CSV table of C-alpha atoms and ligand atoms in Angstrom, one decimal:
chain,number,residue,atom,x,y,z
Y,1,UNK,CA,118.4,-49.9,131.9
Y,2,UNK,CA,116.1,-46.4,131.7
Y,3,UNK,CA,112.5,-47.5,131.7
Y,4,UNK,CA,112.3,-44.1,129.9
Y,5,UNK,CA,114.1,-42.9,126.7
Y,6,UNK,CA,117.5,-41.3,127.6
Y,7,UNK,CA,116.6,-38.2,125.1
Y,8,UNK,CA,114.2,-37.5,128.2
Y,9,UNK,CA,116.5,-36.8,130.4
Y,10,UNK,CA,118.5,-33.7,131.7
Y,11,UNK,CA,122.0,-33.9,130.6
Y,12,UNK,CA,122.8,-30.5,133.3
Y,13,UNK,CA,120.5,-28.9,135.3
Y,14,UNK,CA,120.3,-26.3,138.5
Y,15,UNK,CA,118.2,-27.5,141.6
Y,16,UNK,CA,118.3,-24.0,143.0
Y,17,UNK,CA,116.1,-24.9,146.2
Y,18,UNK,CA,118.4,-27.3,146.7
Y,19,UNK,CA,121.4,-25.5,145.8
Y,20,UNK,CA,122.7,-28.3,143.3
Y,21,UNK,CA,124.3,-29.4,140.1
Y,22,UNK,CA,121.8,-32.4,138.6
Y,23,UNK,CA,123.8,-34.4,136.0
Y,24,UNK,CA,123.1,-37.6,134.6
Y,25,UNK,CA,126.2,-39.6,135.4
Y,26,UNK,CA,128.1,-40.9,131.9
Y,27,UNK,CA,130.1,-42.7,133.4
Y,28,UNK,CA,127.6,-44.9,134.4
Y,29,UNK,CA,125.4,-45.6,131.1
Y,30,UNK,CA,124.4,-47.3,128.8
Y,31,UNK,CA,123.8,-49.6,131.6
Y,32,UNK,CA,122.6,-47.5,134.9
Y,33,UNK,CA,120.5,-44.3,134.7
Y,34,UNK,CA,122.1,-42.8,137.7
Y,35,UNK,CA,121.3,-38.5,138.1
Y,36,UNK,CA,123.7,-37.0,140.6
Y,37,UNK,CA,122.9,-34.0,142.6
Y,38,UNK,CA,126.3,-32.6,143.0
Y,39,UNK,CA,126.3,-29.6,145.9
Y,40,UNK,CA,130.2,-29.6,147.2
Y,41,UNK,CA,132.6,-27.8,144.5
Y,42,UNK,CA,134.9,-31.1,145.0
Y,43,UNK,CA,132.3,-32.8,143.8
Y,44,UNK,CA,131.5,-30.4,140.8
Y,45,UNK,CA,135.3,-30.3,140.0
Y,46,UNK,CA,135.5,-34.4,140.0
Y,47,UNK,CA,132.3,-34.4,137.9
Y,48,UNK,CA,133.9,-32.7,135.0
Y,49,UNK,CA,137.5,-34.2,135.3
Y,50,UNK,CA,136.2,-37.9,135.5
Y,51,UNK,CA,133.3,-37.0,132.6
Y,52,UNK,CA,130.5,-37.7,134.6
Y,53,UNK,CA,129.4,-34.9,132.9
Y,54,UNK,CA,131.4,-34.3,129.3
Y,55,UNK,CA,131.1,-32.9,126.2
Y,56,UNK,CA,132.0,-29.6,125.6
Y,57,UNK,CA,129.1,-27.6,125.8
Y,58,UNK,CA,127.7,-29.7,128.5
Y,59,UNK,CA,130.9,-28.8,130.8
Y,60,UNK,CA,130.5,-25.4,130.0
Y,61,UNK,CA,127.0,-25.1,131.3
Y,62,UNK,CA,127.7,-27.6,134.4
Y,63,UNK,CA,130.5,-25.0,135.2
Y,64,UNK,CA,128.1,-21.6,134.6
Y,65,UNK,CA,126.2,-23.2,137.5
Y,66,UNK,CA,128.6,-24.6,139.5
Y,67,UNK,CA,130.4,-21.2,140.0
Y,68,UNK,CA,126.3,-20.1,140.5
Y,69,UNK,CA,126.2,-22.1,143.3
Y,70,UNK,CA,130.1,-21.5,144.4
Y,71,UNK,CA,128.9,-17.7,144.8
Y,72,UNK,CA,125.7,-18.3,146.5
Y,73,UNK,CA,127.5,-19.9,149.6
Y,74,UNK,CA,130.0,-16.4,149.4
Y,75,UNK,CA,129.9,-14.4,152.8
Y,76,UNK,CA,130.5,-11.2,151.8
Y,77,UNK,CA,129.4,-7.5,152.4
Y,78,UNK,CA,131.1,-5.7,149.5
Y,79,UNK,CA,131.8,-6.4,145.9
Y,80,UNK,CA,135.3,-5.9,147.3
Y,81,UNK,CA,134.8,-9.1,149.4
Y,82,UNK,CA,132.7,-11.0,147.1
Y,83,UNK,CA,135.1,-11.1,143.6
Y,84,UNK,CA,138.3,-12.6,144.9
Y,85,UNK,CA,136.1,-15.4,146.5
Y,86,UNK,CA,134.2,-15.2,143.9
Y,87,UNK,CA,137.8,-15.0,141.2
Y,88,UNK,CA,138.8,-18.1,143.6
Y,89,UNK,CA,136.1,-20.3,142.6
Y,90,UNK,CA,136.0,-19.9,139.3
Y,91,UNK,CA,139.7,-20.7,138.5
Y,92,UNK,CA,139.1,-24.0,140.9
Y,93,UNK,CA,136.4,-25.0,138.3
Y,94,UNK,CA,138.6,-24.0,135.4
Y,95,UNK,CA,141.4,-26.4,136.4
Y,96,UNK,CA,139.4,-29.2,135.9
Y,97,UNK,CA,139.3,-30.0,132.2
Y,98,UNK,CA,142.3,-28.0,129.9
Y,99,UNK,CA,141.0,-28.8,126.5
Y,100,UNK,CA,137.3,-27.7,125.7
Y,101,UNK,CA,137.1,-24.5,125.7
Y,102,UNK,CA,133.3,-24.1,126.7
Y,103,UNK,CA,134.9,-24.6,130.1
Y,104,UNK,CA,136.6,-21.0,130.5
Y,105,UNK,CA,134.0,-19.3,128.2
Y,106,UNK,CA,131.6,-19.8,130.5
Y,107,UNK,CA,133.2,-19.3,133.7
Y,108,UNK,CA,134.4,-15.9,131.7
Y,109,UNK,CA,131.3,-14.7,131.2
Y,110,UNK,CA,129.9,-15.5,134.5
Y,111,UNK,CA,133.1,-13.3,135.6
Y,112,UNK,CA,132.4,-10.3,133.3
Y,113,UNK,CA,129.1,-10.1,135.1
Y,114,UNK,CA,130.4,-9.3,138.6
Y,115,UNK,CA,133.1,-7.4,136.9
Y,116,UNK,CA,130.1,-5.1,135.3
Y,117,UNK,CA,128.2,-4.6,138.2
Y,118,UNK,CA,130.7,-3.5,141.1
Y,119,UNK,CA,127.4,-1.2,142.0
Y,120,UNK,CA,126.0,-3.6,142.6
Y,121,UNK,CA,125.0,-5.4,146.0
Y,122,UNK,CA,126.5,-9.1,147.1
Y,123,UNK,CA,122.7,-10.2,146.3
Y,124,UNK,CA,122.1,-8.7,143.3
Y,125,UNK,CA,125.4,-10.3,142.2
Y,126,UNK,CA,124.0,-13.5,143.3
Y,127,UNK,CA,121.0,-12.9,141.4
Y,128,UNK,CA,122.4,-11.5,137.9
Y,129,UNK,CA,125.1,-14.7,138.3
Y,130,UNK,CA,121.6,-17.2,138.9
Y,131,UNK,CA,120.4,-15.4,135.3
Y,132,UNK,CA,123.2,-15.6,133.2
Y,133,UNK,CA,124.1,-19.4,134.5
Y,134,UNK,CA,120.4,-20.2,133.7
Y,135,UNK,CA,120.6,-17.9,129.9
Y,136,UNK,CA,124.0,-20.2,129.0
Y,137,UNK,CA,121.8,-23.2,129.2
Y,138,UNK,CA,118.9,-22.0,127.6
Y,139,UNK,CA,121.2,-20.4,124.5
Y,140,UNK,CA,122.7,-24.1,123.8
Y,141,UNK,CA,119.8,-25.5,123.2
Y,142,UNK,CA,119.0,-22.8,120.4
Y,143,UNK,CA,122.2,-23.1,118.9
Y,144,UNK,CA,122.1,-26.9,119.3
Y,145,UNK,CA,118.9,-27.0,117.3
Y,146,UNK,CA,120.1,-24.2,115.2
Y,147,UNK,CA,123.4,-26.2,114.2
Y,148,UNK,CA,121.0,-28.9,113.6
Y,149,UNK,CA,118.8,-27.2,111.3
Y,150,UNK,CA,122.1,-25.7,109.3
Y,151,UNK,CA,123.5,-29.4,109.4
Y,152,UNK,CA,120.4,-30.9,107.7
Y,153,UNK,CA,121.4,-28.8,104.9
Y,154,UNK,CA,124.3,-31.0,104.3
Y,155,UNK,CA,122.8,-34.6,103.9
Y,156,UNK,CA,119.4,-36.3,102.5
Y,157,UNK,CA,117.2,-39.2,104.0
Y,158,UNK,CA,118.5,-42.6,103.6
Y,159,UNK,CA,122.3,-41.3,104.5
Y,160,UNK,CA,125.3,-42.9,105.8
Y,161,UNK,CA,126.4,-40.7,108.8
Y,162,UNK,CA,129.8,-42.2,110.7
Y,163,UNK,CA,130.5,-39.8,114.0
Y,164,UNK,CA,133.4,-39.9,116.3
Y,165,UNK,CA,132.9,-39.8,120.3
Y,166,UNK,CA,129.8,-38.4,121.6
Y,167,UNK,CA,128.6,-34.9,120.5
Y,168,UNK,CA,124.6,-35.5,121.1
Y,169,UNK,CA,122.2,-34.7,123.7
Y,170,UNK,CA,124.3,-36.4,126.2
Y,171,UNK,CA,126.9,-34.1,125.5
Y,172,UNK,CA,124.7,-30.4,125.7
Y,173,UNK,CA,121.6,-29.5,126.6
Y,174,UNK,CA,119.7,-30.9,123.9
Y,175,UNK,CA,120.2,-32.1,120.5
Y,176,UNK,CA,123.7,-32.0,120.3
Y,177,UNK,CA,125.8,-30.6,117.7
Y,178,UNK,CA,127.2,-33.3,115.2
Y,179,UNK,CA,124.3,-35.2,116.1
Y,180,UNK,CA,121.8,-33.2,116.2
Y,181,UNK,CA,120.8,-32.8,112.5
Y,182,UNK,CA,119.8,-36.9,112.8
Y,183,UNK,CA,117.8,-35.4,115.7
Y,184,UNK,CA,115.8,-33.2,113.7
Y,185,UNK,CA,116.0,-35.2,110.5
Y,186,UNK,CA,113.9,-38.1,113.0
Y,187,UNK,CA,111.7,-35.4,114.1
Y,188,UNK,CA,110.5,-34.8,110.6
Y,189,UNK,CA,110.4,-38.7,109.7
Y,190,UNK,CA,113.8,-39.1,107.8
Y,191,UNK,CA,116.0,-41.9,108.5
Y,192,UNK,CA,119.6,-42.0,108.5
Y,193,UNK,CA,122.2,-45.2,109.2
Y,194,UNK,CA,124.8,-43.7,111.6
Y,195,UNK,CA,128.0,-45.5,112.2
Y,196,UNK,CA,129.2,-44.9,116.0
Y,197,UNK,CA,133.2,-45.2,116.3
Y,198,UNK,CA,133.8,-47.0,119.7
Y,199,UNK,CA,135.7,-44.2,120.5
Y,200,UNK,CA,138.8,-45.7,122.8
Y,201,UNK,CA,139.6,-45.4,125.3
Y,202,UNK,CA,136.6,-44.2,127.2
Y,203,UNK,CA,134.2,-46.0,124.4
Y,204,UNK,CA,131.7,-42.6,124.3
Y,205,UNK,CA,130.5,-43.9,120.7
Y,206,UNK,CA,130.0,-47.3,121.6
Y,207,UNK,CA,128.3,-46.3,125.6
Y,208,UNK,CA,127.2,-43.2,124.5
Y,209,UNK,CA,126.1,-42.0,120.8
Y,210,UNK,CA,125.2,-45.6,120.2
Y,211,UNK,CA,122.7,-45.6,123.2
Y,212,UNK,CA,121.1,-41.8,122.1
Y,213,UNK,CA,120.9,-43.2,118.8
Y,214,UNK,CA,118.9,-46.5,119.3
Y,215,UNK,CA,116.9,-44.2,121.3
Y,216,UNK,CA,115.8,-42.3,118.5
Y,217,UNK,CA,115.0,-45.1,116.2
Y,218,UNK,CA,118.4,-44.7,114.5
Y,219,UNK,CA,119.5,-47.6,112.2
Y,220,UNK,CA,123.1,-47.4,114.4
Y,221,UNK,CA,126.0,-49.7,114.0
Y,222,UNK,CA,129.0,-49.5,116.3
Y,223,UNK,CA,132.0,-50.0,114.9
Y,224,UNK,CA,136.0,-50.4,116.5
Y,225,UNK,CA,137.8,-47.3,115.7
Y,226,UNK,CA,140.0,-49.7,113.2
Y,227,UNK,CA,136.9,-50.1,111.2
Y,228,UNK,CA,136.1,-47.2,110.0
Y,229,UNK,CA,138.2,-47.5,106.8
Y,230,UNK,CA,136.6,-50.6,105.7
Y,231,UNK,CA,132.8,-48.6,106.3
Y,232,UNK,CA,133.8,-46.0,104.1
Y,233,UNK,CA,135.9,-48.7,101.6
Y,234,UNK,CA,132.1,-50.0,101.4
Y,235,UNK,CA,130.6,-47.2,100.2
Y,236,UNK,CA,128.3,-46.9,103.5
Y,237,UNK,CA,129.6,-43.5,104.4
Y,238,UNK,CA,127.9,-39.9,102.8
Y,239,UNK,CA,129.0,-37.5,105.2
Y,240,UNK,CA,131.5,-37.6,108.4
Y,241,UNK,CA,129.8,-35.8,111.7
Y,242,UNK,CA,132.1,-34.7,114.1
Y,243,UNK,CA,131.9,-32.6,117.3
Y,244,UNK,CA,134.8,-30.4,118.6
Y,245,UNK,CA,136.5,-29.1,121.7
Y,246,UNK,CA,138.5,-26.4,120.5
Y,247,UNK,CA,138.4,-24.6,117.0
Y,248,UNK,CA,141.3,-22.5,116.1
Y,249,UNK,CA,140.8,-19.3,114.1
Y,250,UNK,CA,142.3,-21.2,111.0
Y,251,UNK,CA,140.1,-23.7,111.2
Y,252,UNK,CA,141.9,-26.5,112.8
Y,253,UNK,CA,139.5,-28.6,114.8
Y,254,UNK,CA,140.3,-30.1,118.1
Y,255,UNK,CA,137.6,-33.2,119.1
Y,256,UNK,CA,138.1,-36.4,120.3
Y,257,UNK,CA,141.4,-38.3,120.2
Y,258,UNK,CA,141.2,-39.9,117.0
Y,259,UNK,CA,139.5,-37.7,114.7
Y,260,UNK,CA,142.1,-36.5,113.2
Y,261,UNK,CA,142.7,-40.0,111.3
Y,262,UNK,CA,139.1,-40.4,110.4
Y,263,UNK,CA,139.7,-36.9,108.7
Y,264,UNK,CA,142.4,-38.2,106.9
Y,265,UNK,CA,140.4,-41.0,105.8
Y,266,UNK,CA,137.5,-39.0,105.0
Y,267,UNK,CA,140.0,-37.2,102.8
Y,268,UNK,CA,140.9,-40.4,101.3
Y,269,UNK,CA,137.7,-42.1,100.1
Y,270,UNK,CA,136.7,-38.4,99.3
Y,271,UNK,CA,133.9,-37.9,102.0
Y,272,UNK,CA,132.8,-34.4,103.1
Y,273,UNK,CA,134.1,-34.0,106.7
Y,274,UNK,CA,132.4,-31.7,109.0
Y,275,UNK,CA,132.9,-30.3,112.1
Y,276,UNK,CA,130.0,-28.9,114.0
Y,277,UNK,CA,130.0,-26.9,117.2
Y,278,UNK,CA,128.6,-23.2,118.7
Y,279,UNK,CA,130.8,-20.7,118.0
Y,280,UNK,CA,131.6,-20.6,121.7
Y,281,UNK,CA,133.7,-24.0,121.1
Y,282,UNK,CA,136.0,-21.4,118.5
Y,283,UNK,CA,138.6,-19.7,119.9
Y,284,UNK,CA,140.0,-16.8,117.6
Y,285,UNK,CA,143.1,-16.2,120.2
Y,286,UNK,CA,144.9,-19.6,119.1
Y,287,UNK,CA,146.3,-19.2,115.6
Y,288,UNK,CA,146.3,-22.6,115.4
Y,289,UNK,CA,145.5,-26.8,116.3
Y,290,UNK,CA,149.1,-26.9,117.7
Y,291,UNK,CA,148.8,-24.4,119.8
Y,292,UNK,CA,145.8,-26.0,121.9
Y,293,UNK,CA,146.7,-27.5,124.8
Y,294,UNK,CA,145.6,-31.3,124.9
Y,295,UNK,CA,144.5,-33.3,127.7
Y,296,UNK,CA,146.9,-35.8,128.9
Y,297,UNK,CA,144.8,-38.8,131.2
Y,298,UNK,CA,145.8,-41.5,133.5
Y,299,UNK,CA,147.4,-44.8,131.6
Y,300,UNK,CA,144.6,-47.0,133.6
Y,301,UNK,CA,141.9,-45.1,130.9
Y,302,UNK,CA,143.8,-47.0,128.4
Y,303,UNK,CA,145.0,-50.7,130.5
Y,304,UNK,CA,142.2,-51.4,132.3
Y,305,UNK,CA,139.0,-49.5,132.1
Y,306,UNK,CA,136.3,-51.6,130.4
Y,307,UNK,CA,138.2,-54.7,131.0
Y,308,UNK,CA,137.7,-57.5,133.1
Y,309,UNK,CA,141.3,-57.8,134.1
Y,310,UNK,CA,144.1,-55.2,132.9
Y,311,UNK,CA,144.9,-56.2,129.5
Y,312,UNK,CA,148.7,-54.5,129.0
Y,313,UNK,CA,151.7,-55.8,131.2
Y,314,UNK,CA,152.5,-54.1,134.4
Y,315,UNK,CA,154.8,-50.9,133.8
Y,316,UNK,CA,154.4,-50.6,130.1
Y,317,UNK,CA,154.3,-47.2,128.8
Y,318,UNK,CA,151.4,-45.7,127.7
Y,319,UNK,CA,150.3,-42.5,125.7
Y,320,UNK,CA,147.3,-41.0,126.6
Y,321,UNK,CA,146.2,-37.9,124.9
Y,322,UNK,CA,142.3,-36.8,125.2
Y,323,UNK,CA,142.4,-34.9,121.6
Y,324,UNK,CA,143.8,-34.2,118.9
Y,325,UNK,CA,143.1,-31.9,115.9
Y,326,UNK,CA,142.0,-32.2,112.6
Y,327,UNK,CA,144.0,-30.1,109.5
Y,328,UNK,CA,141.7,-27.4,108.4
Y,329,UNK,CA,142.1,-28.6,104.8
Y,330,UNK,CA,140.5,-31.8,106.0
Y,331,UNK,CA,137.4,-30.5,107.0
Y,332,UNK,CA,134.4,-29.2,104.3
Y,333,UNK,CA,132.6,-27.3,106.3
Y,334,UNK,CA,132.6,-26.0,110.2
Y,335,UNK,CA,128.8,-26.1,111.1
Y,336,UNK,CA,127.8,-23.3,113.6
Y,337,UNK,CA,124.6,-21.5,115.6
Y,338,UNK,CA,124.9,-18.8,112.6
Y,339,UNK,CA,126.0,-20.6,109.5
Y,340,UNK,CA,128.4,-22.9,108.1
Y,341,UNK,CA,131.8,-21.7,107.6
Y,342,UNK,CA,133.6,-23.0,104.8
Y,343,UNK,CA,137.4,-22.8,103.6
Y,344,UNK,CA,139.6,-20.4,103.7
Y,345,UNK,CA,139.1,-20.5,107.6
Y,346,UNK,CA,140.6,-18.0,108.4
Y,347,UNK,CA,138.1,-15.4,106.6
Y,348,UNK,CA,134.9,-17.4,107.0
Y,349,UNK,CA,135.0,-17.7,110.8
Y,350,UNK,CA,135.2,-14.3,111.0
Y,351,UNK,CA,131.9,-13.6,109.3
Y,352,UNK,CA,130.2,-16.2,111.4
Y,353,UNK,CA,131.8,-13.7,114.2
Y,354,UNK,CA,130.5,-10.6,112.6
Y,355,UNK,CA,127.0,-12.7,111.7
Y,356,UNK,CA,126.7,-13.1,115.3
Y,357,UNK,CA,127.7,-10.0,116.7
Y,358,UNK,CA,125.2,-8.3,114.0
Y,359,UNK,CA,122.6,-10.8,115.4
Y,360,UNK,CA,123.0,-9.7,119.2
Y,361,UNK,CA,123.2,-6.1,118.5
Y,362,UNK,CA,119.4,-6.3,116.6
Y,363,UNK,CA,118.3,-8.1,119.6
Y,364,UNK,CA,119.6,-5.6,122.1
Y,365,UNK,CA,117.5,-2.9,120.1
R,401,LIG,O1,136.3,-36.2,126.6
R,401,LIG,P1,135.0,-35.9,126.2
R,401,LIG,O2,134.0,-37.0,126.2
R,401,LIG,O3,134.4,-34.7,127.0
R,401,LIG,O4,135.2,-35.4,124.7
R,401,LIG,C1,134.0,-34.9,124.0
R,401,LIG,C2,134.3,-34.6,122.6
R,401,LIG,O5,135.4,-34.8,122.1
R,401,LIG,C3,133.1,-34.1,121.8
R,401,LIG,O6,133.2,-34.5,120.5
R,401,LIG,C4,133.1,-32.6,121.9
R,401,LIG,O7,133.3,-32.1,123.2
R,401,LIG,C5,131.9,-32.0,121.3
R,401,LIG,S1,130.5,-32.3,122.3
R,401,LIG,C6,129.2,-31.5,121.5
């Protein structure tokens, strides 16, 4: 066990003298603190696949400086020589995870750099790539605490929050997104009860928001998956905090496998559901949830992980999927960095867009 609170910790971070990716290894928690100082791409790539580090905004900003430090070890004269290796590296990290897109934003827009400064020397490059990894980081933690901030709008002290997965600190930079309005709410003395989901089959509410939650002083009660119609039967449950992976421009919400029945649930007992996420987790190219391609992971996940001896027979099937999406008419509100976004999706995303792109041009005045 941490002899330190967690919320202390680095969830990413660059060693630059060292030329390495520092993660706190999820796999490993609640039980062992374990950081990992990740230098080989290999080793980068297996980080995100096997969620040693995980969440959506988290894998973006391990990738922004993984392909950092993939481009630092490039031997190369010319732009000419540098962007291929450089192209090479980038769509290595981008196979590693297919569902959050955070993942190919921010390997994007460490691409559009070298793409806007062929001028430029193979040191420079290095240089402007060493900034823009380091301003990705820095931006989610504003809009984590700016999500937060929109978030606390949405709820009152003494509140009944049930979440889904893990979409806290452990899963950006810093406050998280569906959790981070409890964060701030705690910083400012209010007290919530939150109600973790186990989350199977990798158990990131039971390991993971449960752990960040005791952390902060949370009253926090894990709960199966199965349960969480019975919490909100009991009149526990206010509001319904959810991250996401993928947000379509209607709205749909990808997140953790299983959110979309606590959606449906939400809808049931007539509980305001709400996604939250940056708007770099919302991708206007996909129409829609079924057009986002989910994650499919191995059937051990599901058989034996967590368990002291597999618990399904031998060659049983097993279904596997690492998302799925919840209906836009599900969700009451889509919590971003520049507002919340509420239904028809398909028009109130695009202000946030236009919200945002108003935002940057002021700042580039
Ligand atoms: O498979 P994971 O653990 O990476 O899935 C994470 C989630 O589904 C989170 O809710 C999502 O990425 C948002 S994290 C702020």
């Amino acid at each position: 066990m941490a002899d330190k609170s967690i919320m202390s910790y680095e969830t990413v971070a660059l060693d630059d003298e060292k030329s390495a990716l520092v993660i706190l290894d999820q796999t490993k928690l609640p039980y062992e603190v374990e950081i990992l100082s990740l230098t080989d791409q290999k080793d980068i790539w297996n980080a995100i696949y096997l969620l040693q580090v995980r969440g959506a905004p988290a894998i973006g900003v391990a990738a922004g400086f993984g392909v950092y430090l993939a481009a630092k070890q490039i031997q190369a004269d010319t732009w000419d020589e540098f962007y291929p290796q450089f192209k090479a590296a980038k769509d290595y990290l981008n196979s590693s995870r297919p569902t959050a897109v955070n993942l190919s934003w921010a390997l994007n827009r460490m691409e559009q750099v070298v793409l806007d400064n062929r001028d430029k020397s193979v040191p420079e490059l290095k240089e402007l790539l060493h900034k823009e990894s380091v301003a990705i980081k820095d931006e989610d933690v504003w809009m984590c605490r700016q999500i937060g901030e929109y978030g606390l709008t949405l709820i009152k002290d003494g509140d009944g929050i049930l979440t889904h997965c893990n979409a806290g600190q452990l899963a950006t930079s810093k406050y998280g997104t569906a959790l981070a309005p409890i964060h701030l709410g705690r910083e400012r003395g209010m007290n919530f009860r939150v109600y973790t989901d186990e989350t199977r089959p990798l158990l990131q509410g039971a390991r993971l928001s449960a752990f960040e939650m005791q952390a902060d002083g949370v009253d926090t009660t894990v709960i199966c998956d199965n349960m969480a119609s019975q919490v909100m039967k009991n009149g526990w449950v206010n509001a319904v905090f959810v991250g996401c992976d993928r947000v379509a421009a209607n709205g749909d919400a990808c997140n953790k496998i299983g959110t979309s029945g606590v959606a449906i649930l939400a809808k049931y007992y007539g509980i305001p559901f709400y996604v939250l996420g940056p708007t770099s987790t919302i991708d206007m190219s996909i129409a829609r949830g079924e057009d986002i391609t989910i994650e499919q992971r191995p059937a051990e996940e599901v058989t034996e992980m967590w368990y002291k001896r597999r618990m399904a027979p031998e060659g049983v099937k097993v279904y596997n999927p690492a998302f799925d999406f919840a209906d836009n008419e599900l969700i009451a509100g889509i919590v971003t960095e520049y507002g919340i976004a509420r239904p028809p999706y398909n028009e109130s995303l695009k202000e946030i867009f236009k919200k945002k792109a108003e935002a940057e041009a002021a700042k580039k005045k």
